[in-house]
Each structure stands twice: as structure tokens, then as C-alpha cells.
């Protein structure tokens, strides 16, 4: 009898999904949810053919040098900037992610954050909890409307389109977007979405939402010069990745009220948050939870498991990042 492949589940995930993996593999899991250093991760992976990771595990040349036996790494996330894709592809390591299952959930949260920023929900809630609410006044926490406003989307992939749909169809918003590629007109039409250059997007958006992947080319895509183009009444929401926004520049723009408000679910160097962001009142801060509903996190974990199982048992993984490895 051939022995089962061996896999590492690098972070704590739903126990029933670990059980599913155990019916196919020898599994080392991490129920205490220790975040491994790169050296510990390399050590834990010794002799293993597969890994189930999250955004906190970096998979690069150094890790593969220490683990040339590794065949597949399955990320429980749609984003995969924790992977060095070219190096993995060159070494024949299959990478997978969890698209689609989180699209609507993440879009819900992005929209909610945008509304929270526009209508100053976090800021006013903190005021109430501090006991400072003593009377009504005509201009107390006046924000800006969402309905009928211009929604700007940077990064018009699946999640960007789902946010645009909410804005256009639910809130009568005008949708403008910028993306590496213009969408097919058949996708633009139902959203009445208009493709614009990045500077126009910055200038015209009342509410700008970032949903683009992080890479060297999107590092600090929103910095001081982009923020300077925005309307003083505008809001900025980031549900993409930390590092796309220059957090120090954003904190300064918020402090000086050069834009009205921001809402951030992701941060440069998270879980650390830039101390200046913690000091400005006009920003809503959440701890990278845009996909965090029970149903969606279960769907993500199961899809990550499906990918790992298929890849190591001769099947077709549902969502490969580098499918060229399968053809080799
Ligand atoms: C979450 O950030 C993800 O990429 O799934």
C-alpha cells in the first residue's frame, strides 16, 4: 500500500476541514494557531508534499530551497501576494487560491465600510460611548450622501464589479472605474460603469474604493499626490491589501481634512497599524475581516482543501494560480 501524501495546515482552520484533509493525507495541523517564522515554517514543511496557507505564510525561493519536495501550496485567500509566483512556477510548485466564494461577502463589507466612512458611523459611535452626546444639533456629524453620488473603483475585478453593482443598482450611484484593462462593454453596460484614467478617478469620485491586487506595481498606488487630487468631501475605502495606500500620507490627509474620511480593512505591515491612523478620528479601522462570515470562511477553507486534495491525488484543482505547472 502506498503511503498517503503528507501536508501541513499552517494555521488553525475549521476542524471539520482538517478532518476532510485527514481522510486523504497525513496531516500536521496547527490548532494553537502559532504564526510560524519563516524558519519554523521551513522546518514544519520538511518532508511534506503540500501546504495549506493563509496570507501570513510567505512562500518563496528560500522556503523552496529548504523544501524541494514541496509540490503544492493552497492559499486560503483570494489574494496571494505572500507567494513568489514566478519562483514557484519555475520550480514546478502548484499554487492555488480561493476566488469567487468570497466575492459577494467582501463586496458587502467594502460597501458597508464606505457607508460607515461617508456617514461617520465609527466616529460618532466613539463620541457617544465617550458620553459626549448631550444634545441634538443641526450639523452634528454631518457626512456625505452615498445614494446618487459618484462611486470610484480602482481595480475592477470580481469584487470591484460586485461593489459597483451594489452602488449602481441599489443606490443609484454613477460608477467610474480604473483598471489595468477596460472591461468588456457587456460587463460595463448593466452597471452603467465608465472607464476613466486614474487621475480622473481620483478627481471625480465622491467615494473611492480600492479593490486591486497588491504587487510591486500597486505599491503606494495611493500616496500623497493621488490624495491631493481627491475632493475634500471624498472618502477612501481600502479592502484590497495594505501597502497599496501610503498609510502615513493618508493619515496626514485625514488629519488636515484634505479628504473627509477613510475606511480601512487592511494596513501596511498589519497587524500593526500606523500610529498616526490611530490618532485621526475620521477613519474607520477594521482588522482585515472583509471575508469574515461563517459561511464564507467555511467555503474558503473547503475550497482550499479541494485544491490541495485534487492537486495531490491526480485531480483537477478548481482554482490554480499557475496552471502551467499542471501542464508540465
Ligand atoms: C483576503 O484578504 C483574501 O485575499 O482572501
mmCIF file of C-alpha atoms and ligand atoms in Angstrom:
data_model
loop_
_atom_site.group_PDB
_atom_site.id
_atom_site.type_symbol
_atom_site.label_atom_id
_atom_site.label_comp_id
_atom_site.label_asym_id
_atom_site.label_seq_id
_atom_site.Cartn_x
_atom_site.Cartn_y
_atom_site.Cartn_z
ATOM 1 C CA UNK A 1 0.000 0.000 0.000
ATOM 2 C CA UNK A 2 1.395 3.405 -0.949
ATOM 3 C CA UNK A 3 1.655 5.850 1.927
ATOM 4 C CA UNK A 4 -0.551 8.921 1.991
ATOM 5 C CA UNK A 5 0.954 12.297 0.995
ATOM 6 C CA UNK A 6 1.908 14.487 3.916
ATOM 7 C CA UNK A 7 0.623 18.034 4.271
ATOM 8 C CA UNK A 8 0.957 20.950 6.654
ATOM 9 C CA UNK A 9 -2.017 23.089 7.610
ATOM 10 C CA UNK A 10 -0.028 26.149 8.569
ATOM 11 C CA UNK A 11 -2.710 27.999 10.570
ATOM 12 C CA UNK A 12 -5.735 26.963 12.604
ATOM 13 C CA UNK A 13 -8.771 26.380 10.383
ATOM 14 C CA UNK A 14 -12.187 24.719 10.855
ATOM 15 C CA UNK A 15 -11.567 21.292 12.492
ATOM 16 C CA UNK A 16 -14.022 19.608 10.093
ATOM 17 C CA UNK A 17 -11.928 20.770 7.164
ATOM 18 C CA UNK A 18 -8.784 19.382 8.807
ATOM 19 C CA UNK A 19 -10.727 16.098 9.206
ATOM 20 C CA UNK A 20 -11.536 16.139 5.481
ATOM 21 C CA UNK A 21 -7.843 16.514 4.743
ATOM 22 C CA UNK A 22 -7.022 13.665 7.129
ATOM 23 C CA UNK A 23 -9.073 11.261 5.026
ATOM 24 C CA UNK A 24 -6.604 11.861 2.158
ATOM 25 C CA UNK A 25 -3.339 12.827 3.809
ATOM 26 C CA UNK A 26 -1.067 12.554 6.801
ATOM 27 C CA UNK A 27 -1.790 15.986 8.263
ATOM 28 C CA UNK A 28 0.199 18.156 10.623
ATOM 29 C CA UNK A 29 -2.099 20.939 11.748
ATOM 30 C CA UNK A 30 -1.663 23.954 13.984
ATOM 31 C CA UNK A 31 -4.670 24.085 16.340
ATOM 32 C CA UNK A 32 -2.871 26.525 18.658
ATOM 33 C CA UNK A 33 -2.604 28.851 15.649
ATOM 34 C CA UNK A 34 1.048 29.706 16.173
ATOM 35 C CA UNK A 35 2.295 32.069 13.485
ATOM 36 C CA UNK A 36 5.458 30.398 12.263
ATOM 37 C CA UNK A 37 8.557 32.390 11.481
ATOM 38 C CA UNK A 38 9.957 31.660 8.003
ATOM 39 C CA UNK A 39 12.495 29.311 9.635
ATOM 40 C CA UNK A 40 9.806 27.474 11.622
ATOM 41 C CA UNK A 41 7.638 27.173 8.518
ATOM 42 C CA UNK A 42 10.571 25.730 6.547
ATOM 43 C CA UNK A 43 11.159 23.284 9.391
ATOM 44 C CA UNK A 44 7.495 22.241 9.673
ATOM 45 C CA UNK A 45 7.334 21.609 5.937
ATOM 46 C CA UNK A 46 10.224 19.129 5.945
ATOM 47 C CA UNK A 47 9.219 16.002 4.034
ATOM 48 C CA UNK A 48 5.756 17.366 3.169
ATOM 49 C CA UNK A 49 4.310 17.487 -0.322
ATOM 50 C CA UNK A 50 1.578 20.024 0.332
ATOM 51 C CA UNK A 51 0.666 23.012 2.472
ATOM 52 C CA UNK A 52 -2.487 24.928 3.236
ATOM 53 C CA UNK A 53 -1.512 28.512 3.989
ATOM 54 C CA UNK A 54 -3.094 31.887 4.638
ATOM 55 C CA UNK A 55 -1.772 35.341 3.844
ATOM 56 C CA UNK A 56 0.621 35.154 6.797
ATOM 57 C CA UNK A 57 2.914 32.496 5.276
ATOM 58 C CA UNK A 58 5.494 33.613 2.734
ATOM 59 C CA UNK A 59 6.288 31.031 0.066
ATOM 60 C CA UNK A 60 9.452 31.991 -1.805
ATOM 61 C CA UNK A 61 12.768 30.696 -3.092
ATOM 62 C CA UNK A 62 14.296 30.370 0.385
ATOM 63 C CA UNK A 63 11.382 28.230 1.592
ATOM 64 C CA UNK A 64 11.564 26.045 -1.525
ATOM 65 C CA UNK A 65 15.366 25.706 -1.232
ATOM 66 C CA UNK A 66 14.754 24.161 2.184
ATOM 67 C CA UNK A 67 11.824 22.068 0.876
ATOM 68 C CA UNK A 68 12.484 20.887 -2.687
ATOM 69 C CA UNK A 69 9.920 18.086 -2.156
ATOM 70 C CA UNK A 70 7.005 20.556 -1.844
ATOM 71 C CA UNK A 71 4.522 20.108 -4.736
ATOM 72 C CA UNK A 72 1.522 22.304 -3.954
ATOM 73 C CA UNK A 73 0.638 25.265 -1.747
ATOM 74 C CA UNK A 74 -3.023 26.138 -1.338
ATOM 75 C CA UNK A 75 -3.797 29.624 -0.027
ATOM 76 C CA UNK A 76 -6.995 30.176 1.946
ATOM 77 C CA UNK A 77 -7.365 33.674 0.471
ATOM 78 C CA UNK A 78 -8.072 35.150 -2.914
ATOM 79 C CA UNK A 79 -5.035 37.436 -2.703
ATOM 80 C CA UNK A 80 -1.673 35.720 -2.986
ATOM 81 C CA UNK A 81 0.968 38.386 -2.615
ATOM 82 C CA UNK A 82 2.505 36.075 0.015
ATOM 83 C CA UNK A 83 3.602 33.829 -2.873
ATOM 84 C CA UNK A 84 6.565 34.414 -5.165
ATOM 85 C CA UNK A 85 4.643 33.075 -8.155
ATOM 86 C CA UNK A 86 7.433 33.132 -10.790
ATOM 87 C CA UNK A 87 9.836 31.244 -8.499
ATOM 88 C CA UNK A 88 7.191 28.649 -7.562
ATOM 89 C CA UNK A 89 6.234 28.175 -11.216
ATOM 90 C CA UNK A 90 9.854 27.772 -12.252
ATOM 91 C CA UNK A 91 10.289 25.080 -9.598
ATOM 92 C CA UNK A 92 7.082 23.306 -10.602
ATOM 93 C CA UNK A 93 5.200 24.111 -7.389
ATOM 94 C CA UNK A 94 1.460 24.434 -7.990
ATOM 95 C CA UNK A 95 -0.198 27.388 -6.240
ATOM 96 C CA UNK A 96 -3.930 27.781 -5.671
ATOM 97 C CA UNK A 97 -6.213 30.409 -4.099
ATOM 98 C CA UNK A 98 -9.901 30.847 -3.170
ATOM 99 C CA UNK A 99 -11.590 33.200 -5.649
ATOM 100 C CA UNK A 100 -15.349 33.601 -6.213
ATOM 101 C CA UNK A 101 -16.552 32.124 -2.909
ATOM 102 C CA UNK A 102 -15.765 35.394 -1.108
ATOM 103 C CA UNK A 103 -16.751 37.911 -3.775
ATOM 104 C CA UNK A 104 -20.206 38.924 -2.525
ATOM 105 C CA UNK A 105 -19.258 38.801 1.165
ATOM 106 C CA UNK A 106 -16.237 41.019 0.579
ATOM 107 C CA UNK A 107 -18.289 43.391 -1.561
ATOM 108 C CA UNK A 108 -20.887 43.661 1.235
ATOM 109 C CA UNK A 109 -18.173 44.624 3.675
ATOM 110 C CA UNK A 110 -16.480 47.077 1.309
ATOM 111 C CA UNK A 111 -19.802 48.781 0.737
ATOM 112 C CA UNK A 112 -20.536 48.838 4.467
ATOM 113 C CA UNK A 113 -17.143 50.388 5.203
ATOM 114 C CA UNK A 114 -17.663 53.009 2.516
ATOM 115 C CA UNK A 115 -21.046 53.885 4.008
ATOM 116 C CA UNK A 116 -19.570 53.971 7.509
ATOM 117 C CA UNK A 117 -16.938 56.465 6.364
ATOM 118 C CA UNK A 118 -19.422 58.608 4.409
ATOM 119 C CA UNK A 119 -21.901 58.749 7.294
ATOM 120 C CA UNK A 120 -19.254 58.958 10.046
ATOM 121 C CA UNK A 121 -20.554 55.920 11.894
ATOM 122 C CA UNK A 122 -17.418 54.941 13.811
ATOM 123 C CA UNK A 123 -16.501 58.489 14.713
ATOM 124 C CA UNK A 124 -19.985 59.266 16.029
ATOM 125 C CA UNK A 125 -20.222 55.968 17.881
ATOM 126 C CA UNK A 126 -16.972 56.722 19.708
ATOM 127 C CA UNK A 127 -18.361 60.160 20.618
ATOM 128 C CA UNK A 128 -21.500 58.569 22.056
ATOM 129 C CA UNK A 129 -19.528 55.964 24.044
ATOM 130 C CA UNK A 130 -17.355 58.724 25.491
ATOM 131 C CA UNK A 131 -20.533 60.242 26.931
ATOM 132 C CA UNK A 132 -20.175 63.411 24.879
ATOM 133 C CA UNK A 133 -23.686 63.319 23.361
ATOM 134 C CA UNK A 134 -25.675 65.876 25.319
ATOM 135 C CA UNK A 135 -27.991 67.360 22.686
ATOM 136 C CA UNK A 136 -29.075 67.346 19.044
ATOM 137 C CA UNK A 137 -27.556 69.919 16.761
ATOM 138 C CA UNK A 138 -28.147 70.685 13.099
ATOM 139 C CA UNK A 139 -24.600 69.963 11.960
ATOM 140 C CA UNK A 140 -23.647 67.163 14.331
ATOM 141 C CA UNK A 141 -21.701 64.522 12.367
ATOM 142 C CA UNK A 142 -22.990 65.646 9.013
ATOM 143 C CA UNK A 143 -21.401 63.487 6.345
ATOM 144 C CA UNK A 144 -21.955 62.997 2.650
ATOM 145 C CA UNK A 145 -24.606 61.066 0.773
ATOM 146 C CA UNK A 146 -23.939 57.689 -0.749
ATOM 147 C CA UNK A 147 -27.080 57.449 -2.886
ATOM 148 C CA UNK A 148 -26.732 59.325 -6.124
ATOM 149 C CA UNK A 149 -23.032 60.057 -5.532
ATOM 150 C CA UNK A 150 -20.116 59.063 -7.773
ATOM 151 C CA UNK A 151 -18.594 55.725 -6.811
ATOM 152 C CA UNK A 152 -14.990 55.344 -7.957
ATOM 153 C CA UNK A 153 -13.486 51.874 -8.106
ATOM 154 C CA UNK A 154 -9.795 51.192 -8.536
ATOM 155 C CA UNK A 155 -9.391 47.547 -9.582
ATOM 156 C CA UNK A 156 -12.480 46.306 -11.396
ATOM 157 C CA UNK A 157 -12.156 42.552 -10.903
ATOM 158 C CA UNK A 158 -14.843 40.308 -9.465
ATOM 159 C CA UNK A 159 -15.072 42.148 -6.130
ATOM 160 C CA UNK A 160 -14.878 45.588 -7.745
ATOM 161 C CA UNK A 161 -17.747 44.679 -10.059
ATOM 162 C CA UNK A 162 -19.806 43.346 -7.134
ATOM 163 C CA UNK A 163 -19.311 46.647 -5.274
ATOM 164 C CA UNK A 164 -20.186 48.585 -8.431
ATOM 165 C CA UNK A 165 -23.382 46.540 -8.746
ATOM 166 C CA UNK A 166 -24.409 47.472 -5.218
ATOM 167 C CA UNK A 167 -23.738 51.129 -5.915
ATOM 168 C CA UNK A 168 -25.361 51.347 -9.332
ATOM 169 C CA UNK A 169 -28.394 49.150 -8.799
ATOM 170 C CA UNK A 170 -29.044 49.639 -5.098
ATOM 171 C CA UNK A 171 -28.031 53.245 -4.508
ATOM 172 C CA UNK A 172 -28.379 54.917 -7.889
ATOM 173 C CA UNK A 173 -24.695 55.816 -7.943
ATOM 174 C CA UNK A 174 -22.738 56.858 -11.000
ATOM 175 C CA UNK A 175 -19.903 54.329 -11.345
ATOM 176 C CA UNK A 176 -16.487 55.245 -12.698
ATOM 177 C CA UNK A 177 -13.522 52.901 -12.575
ATOM 178 C CA UNK A 178 -9.916 52.434 -13.460
ATOM 179 C CA UNK A 179 -8.326 49.060 -14.067
ATOM 180 C CA UNK A 180 -5.314 47.632 -15.876
ATOM 181 C CA UNK A 181 -7.756 46.705 -18.644
ATOM 182 C CA UNK A 182 -11.057 48.185 -19.610
ATOM 183 C CA UNK A 183 -13.966 45.786 -19.028
ATOM 184 C CA UNK A 184 -15.888 44.317 -21.902
ATOM 185 C CA UNK A 185 -18.798 46.683 -22.717
ATOM 186 C CA UNK A 186 -21.209 43.851 -21.904
ATOM 187 C CA UNK A 187 -19.965 43.993 -18.277
ATOM 188 C CA UNK A 188 -19.935 47.798 -18.145
ATOM 189 C CA UNK A 189 -23.447 48.251 -19.527
ATOM 190 C CA UNK A 190 -25.587 46.834 -16.687
ATOM 191 C CA UNK A 191 -23.551 48.899 -14.188
ATOM 192 C CA UNK A 192 -23.504 51.981 -16.431
ATOM 193 C CA UNK A 193 -19.798 51.927 -15.468
ATOM 194 C CA UNK A 194 -17.467 54.365 -17.157
ATOM 195 C CA UNK A 195 -13.771 53.623 -17.653
ATOM 196 C CA UNK A 196 -11.591 56.640 -16.763
ATOM 197 C CA UNK A 197 -7.885 57.274 -16.268
ATOM 198 C CA UNK A 198 -6.560 57.138 -12.740
ATOM 199 C CA UNK A 199 -6.287 60.910 -12.287
ATOM 200 C CA UNK A 200 -9.898 61.391 -13.385
ATOM 201 C CA UNK A 201 -10.957 58.671 -10.962
ATOM 202 C CA UNK A 202 -9.182 60.485 -8.119
ATOM 203 C CA UNK A 203 -10.670 63.838 -9.055
ATOM 204 C CA UNK A 204 -14.264 62.785 -9.681
ATOM 205 C CA UNK A 205 -15.002 60.070 -7.117
ATOM 206 C CA UNK A 206 -17.136 61.051 -4.132
ATOM 207 C CA UNK A 207 -16.409 57.633 -2.658
ATOM 208 C CA UNK A 208 -13.319 55.804 -3.856
ATOM 209 C CA UNK A 209 -12.995 52.073 -3.142
ATOM 210 C CA UNK A 210 -9.743 50.160 -3.687
ATOM 211 C CA UNK A 211 -10.055 46.548 -4.768
ATOM 212 C CA UNK A 212 -6.872 45.922 -6.748
ATOM 213 C CA UNK A 213 -4.315 43.191 -6.047
ATOM 214 C CA UNK A 214 -1.073 44.139 -4.301
ATOM 215 C CA UNK A 215 2.131 43.848 -6.303
ATOM 216 C CA UNK A 216 5.303 45.867 -6.780
ATOM 217 C CA UNK A 217 3.398 47.948 -9.347
ATOM 218 C CA UNK A 218 0.492 48.738 -6.998
ATOM 219 C CA UNK A 219 2.742 49.588 -4.023
ATOM 220 C CA UNK A 220 1.635 53.030 -2.786
ATOM 221 C CA UNK A 221 -0.711 53.394 -5.754
ATOM 222 C CA UNK A 222 -2.437 55.877 -3.440
ATOM 223 C CA UNK A 223 0.104 58.293 -1.981
ATOM 224 C CA UNK A 224 0.273 61.996 -1.266
ATOM 225 C CA UNK A 225 -0.001 63.046 -4.911
ATOM 226 C CA UNK A 226 -3.089 60.897 -5.586
ATOM 227 C CA UNK A 227 -4.742 62.042 -2.343
ATOM 228 C CA UNK A 228 -4.092 65.642 -3.366
ATOM 229 C CA UNK A 229 -6.312 65.131 -6.428
ATOM 230 C CA UNK A 230 -9.312 63.986 -4.377
ATOM 231 C CA UNK A 231 -12.248 66.187 -3.386
ATOM 232 C CA UNK A 232 -12.093 67.489 0.198
ATOM 233 C CA UNK A 233 -15.523 65.882 0.695
ATOM 234 C CA UNK A 234 -14.443 62.473 -0.661
ATOM 235 C CA UNK A 235 -13.970 59.203 1.192
ATOM 236 C CA UNK A 236 -11.419 56.449 0.558
ATOM 237 C CA UNK A 237 -12.063 52.775 1.378
ATOM 238 C CA UNK A 238 -9.430 50.016 1.148
ATOM 239 C CA UNK A 239 -10.496 46.353 1.216
ATOM 240 C CA UNK A 240 -7.631 45.237 -1.030
ATOM 241 C CA UNK A 241 -4.230 44.990 0.643
ATOM 242 C CA UNK A 242 -2.046 47.038 2.902
ATOM 243 C CA UNK A 243 0.783 48.698 1.012
ATOM 244 C CA UNK A 244 -1.492 49.888 -1.799
ATOM 245 C CA UNK A 245 -2.072 53.010 0.289
ATOM 246 C CA UNK A 246 0.768 55.024 1.816
ATOM 247 C CA UNK A 247 -0.711 54.966 5.326
ATOM 248 C CA UNK A 248 1.416 57.862 6.607
ATOM 249 C CA UNK A 249 0.316 60.079 3.706
ATOM 250 C CA UNK A 250 -3.314 59.047 4.238
ATOM 251 C CA UNK A 251 -3.176 59.838 7.965
ATOM 252 C CA UNK A 252 -1.806 63.288 7.142
ATOM 253 C CA UNK A 253 -4.518 63.940 4.524
ATOM 254 C CA UNK A 254 -7.195 62.883 7.034
ATOM 255 C CA UNK A 255 -5.696 64.994 9.814
ATOM 256 C CA UNK A 256 -5.581 68.047 7.573
ATOM 257 C CA UNK A 257 -9.108 67.244 6.284
ATOM 258 C CA UNK A 258 -7.842 67.218 2.718
ATOM 259 C CA UNK A 259 -10.245 64.305 2.279
ATOM 260 C CA UNK A 260 -13.277 63.845 4.510
ATOM 261 C CA UNK A 261 -12.865 60.294 5.770
ATOM 262 C CA UNK A 262 -11.428 56.853 5.122
ATOM 263 C CA UNK A 263 -12.259 53.251 5.957
ATOM 264 C CA UNK A 264 -9.520 50.641 6.057
ATOM 265 C CA UNK A 265 -9.663 46.878 6.499
ATOM 266 C CA UNK A 266 -6.011 46.350 5.513
ATOM 267 C CA UNK A 267 -2.791 48.049 6.553
ATOM 268 C CA UNK A 268 0.857 48.281 5.658
ATOM 269 C CA UNK A 269 2.676 45.852 7.967
ATOM 270 C CA UNK A 270 -0.572 44.561 9.571
ATOM 271 C CA UNK A 271 -1.463 43.544 12.221
ATOM 272 C CA UNK A 272 0.490 46.659 13.177
ATOM 273 C CA UNK A 273 -1.419 49.831 12.319
ATOM 274 C CA UNK A 274 0.358 53.095 11.588
ATOM 275 C CA UNK A 275 0.180 55.082 14.867
ATOM 276 C CA UNK A 276 -0.927 58.235 13.018
ATOM 277 C CA UNK A 277 -4.028 56.429 11.734
ATOM 278 C CA UNK A 278 -4.960 55.540 15.309
ATOM 279 C CA UNK A 279 -4.869 59.231 16.211
ATOM 280 C CA UNK A 280 -7.168 60.597 13.497
ATOM 281 C CA UNK A 281 -10.909 60.407 14.227
ATOM 282 C CA UNK A 282 -12.188 60.388 10.649
ATOM 283 C CA UNK A 283 -11.130 56.863 9.763
ATOM 284 C CA UNK A 284 -12.929 53.560 10.317
ATOM 285 C CA UNK A 285 -10.465 50.777 11.117
ATOM 286 C CA UNK A 286 -11.254 47.045 10.950
ATOM 287 C CA UNK A 287 -8.865 44.086 11.364
ATOM 288 C CA UNK A 288 -8.842 42.505 7.870
ATOM 289 C CA UNK A 289 -12.277 40.897 8.155
ATOM 290 C CA UNK A 290 -13.916 41.687 4.805
ATOM 291 C CA UNK A 291 -14.441 37.986 4.001
ATOM 292 C CA UNK A 292 -15.261 37.038 7.588
ATOM 293 C CA UNK A 293 -18.702 35.498 7.624
ATOM 294 C CA UNK A 294 -19.016 31.951 8.923
ATOM 295 C CA UNK A 295 -20.401 30.679 5.620
ATOM 296 C CA UNK A 296 -17.736 32.348 3.512
ATOM 297 C CA UNK A 297 -14.798 31.385 5.694
ATOM 298 C CA UNK A 298 -16.063 27.769 5.584
ATOM 299 C CA UNK A 299 -16.382 27.972 1.809
ATOM 300 C CA UNK A 300 -12.838 29.364 1.574
ATOM 301 C CA UNK A 301 -11.404 26.622 3.817
ATOM 302 C CA UNK A 302 -13.224 23.914 1.860
ATOM 303 C CA UNK A 303 -12.091 25.317 -1.475
ATOM 304 C CA UNK A 304 -8.508 25.457 -0.192
ATOM 305 C CA UNK A 305 -8.892 21.801 0.864
ATOM 306 C CA UNK A 306 -10.448 20.862 -2.516
ATOM 307 C CA UNK A 307 -7.458 22.402 -4.274
ATOM 308 C CA UNK A 308 -4.975 20.516 -2.120
ATOM 309 C CA UNK A 309 -6.812 17.211 -2.424
ATOM 310 C CA UNK A 310 -7.174 17.451 -6.204
ATOM 311 C CA UNK A 311 -3.581 18.546 -6.709
ATOM 312 C CA UNK A 312 -2.111 15.693 -4.687
ATOM 313 C CA UNK A 313 -4.476 12.928 -5.813
ATOM 314 C CA UNK A 314 -4.251 13.414 -9.575
ATOM 315 C CA UNK A 315 -7.409 15.510 -9.945
ATOM 316 C CA UNK A 316 -8.034 18.954 -11.423
ATOM 317 C CA UNK A 317 -7.669 21.691 -8.773
ATOM 318 C CA UNK A 318 -10.605 24.111 -9.058
ATOM 319 C CA UNK A 319 -8.630 27.339 -8.761
ATOM 320 C CA UNK A 320 -4.967 27.134 -9.751
ATOM 321 C CA UNK A 321 -2.905 30.346 -9.834
ATOM 322 C CA UNK A 322 -0.183 28.900 -12.080
ATOM 323 C CA UNK A 323 -1.977 26.197 -14.120
ATOM 324 C CA UNK A 324 1.032 25.986 -16.428
ATOM 325 C CA UNK A 325 2.646 23.836 -13.734
ATOM 326 C CA UNK A 326 -0.108 21.223 -14.284
ATOM 327 C CA UNK A 327 0.664 21.070 -17.995
ATOM 328 C CA UNK A 328 4.357 20.364 -17.438
HETATM 329 C C1 LIG B 1 -8.258 38.255 1.968
HETATM 330 O O1 LIG B 1 -7.665 39.261 2.148
HETATM 331 C C2 LIG B 1 -8.094 37.438 0.809
HETATM 332 O O2 LIG B 1 -7.220 37.720 -0.022
HETATM 333 O O3 LIG B 1 -8.835 36.458 0.687
#
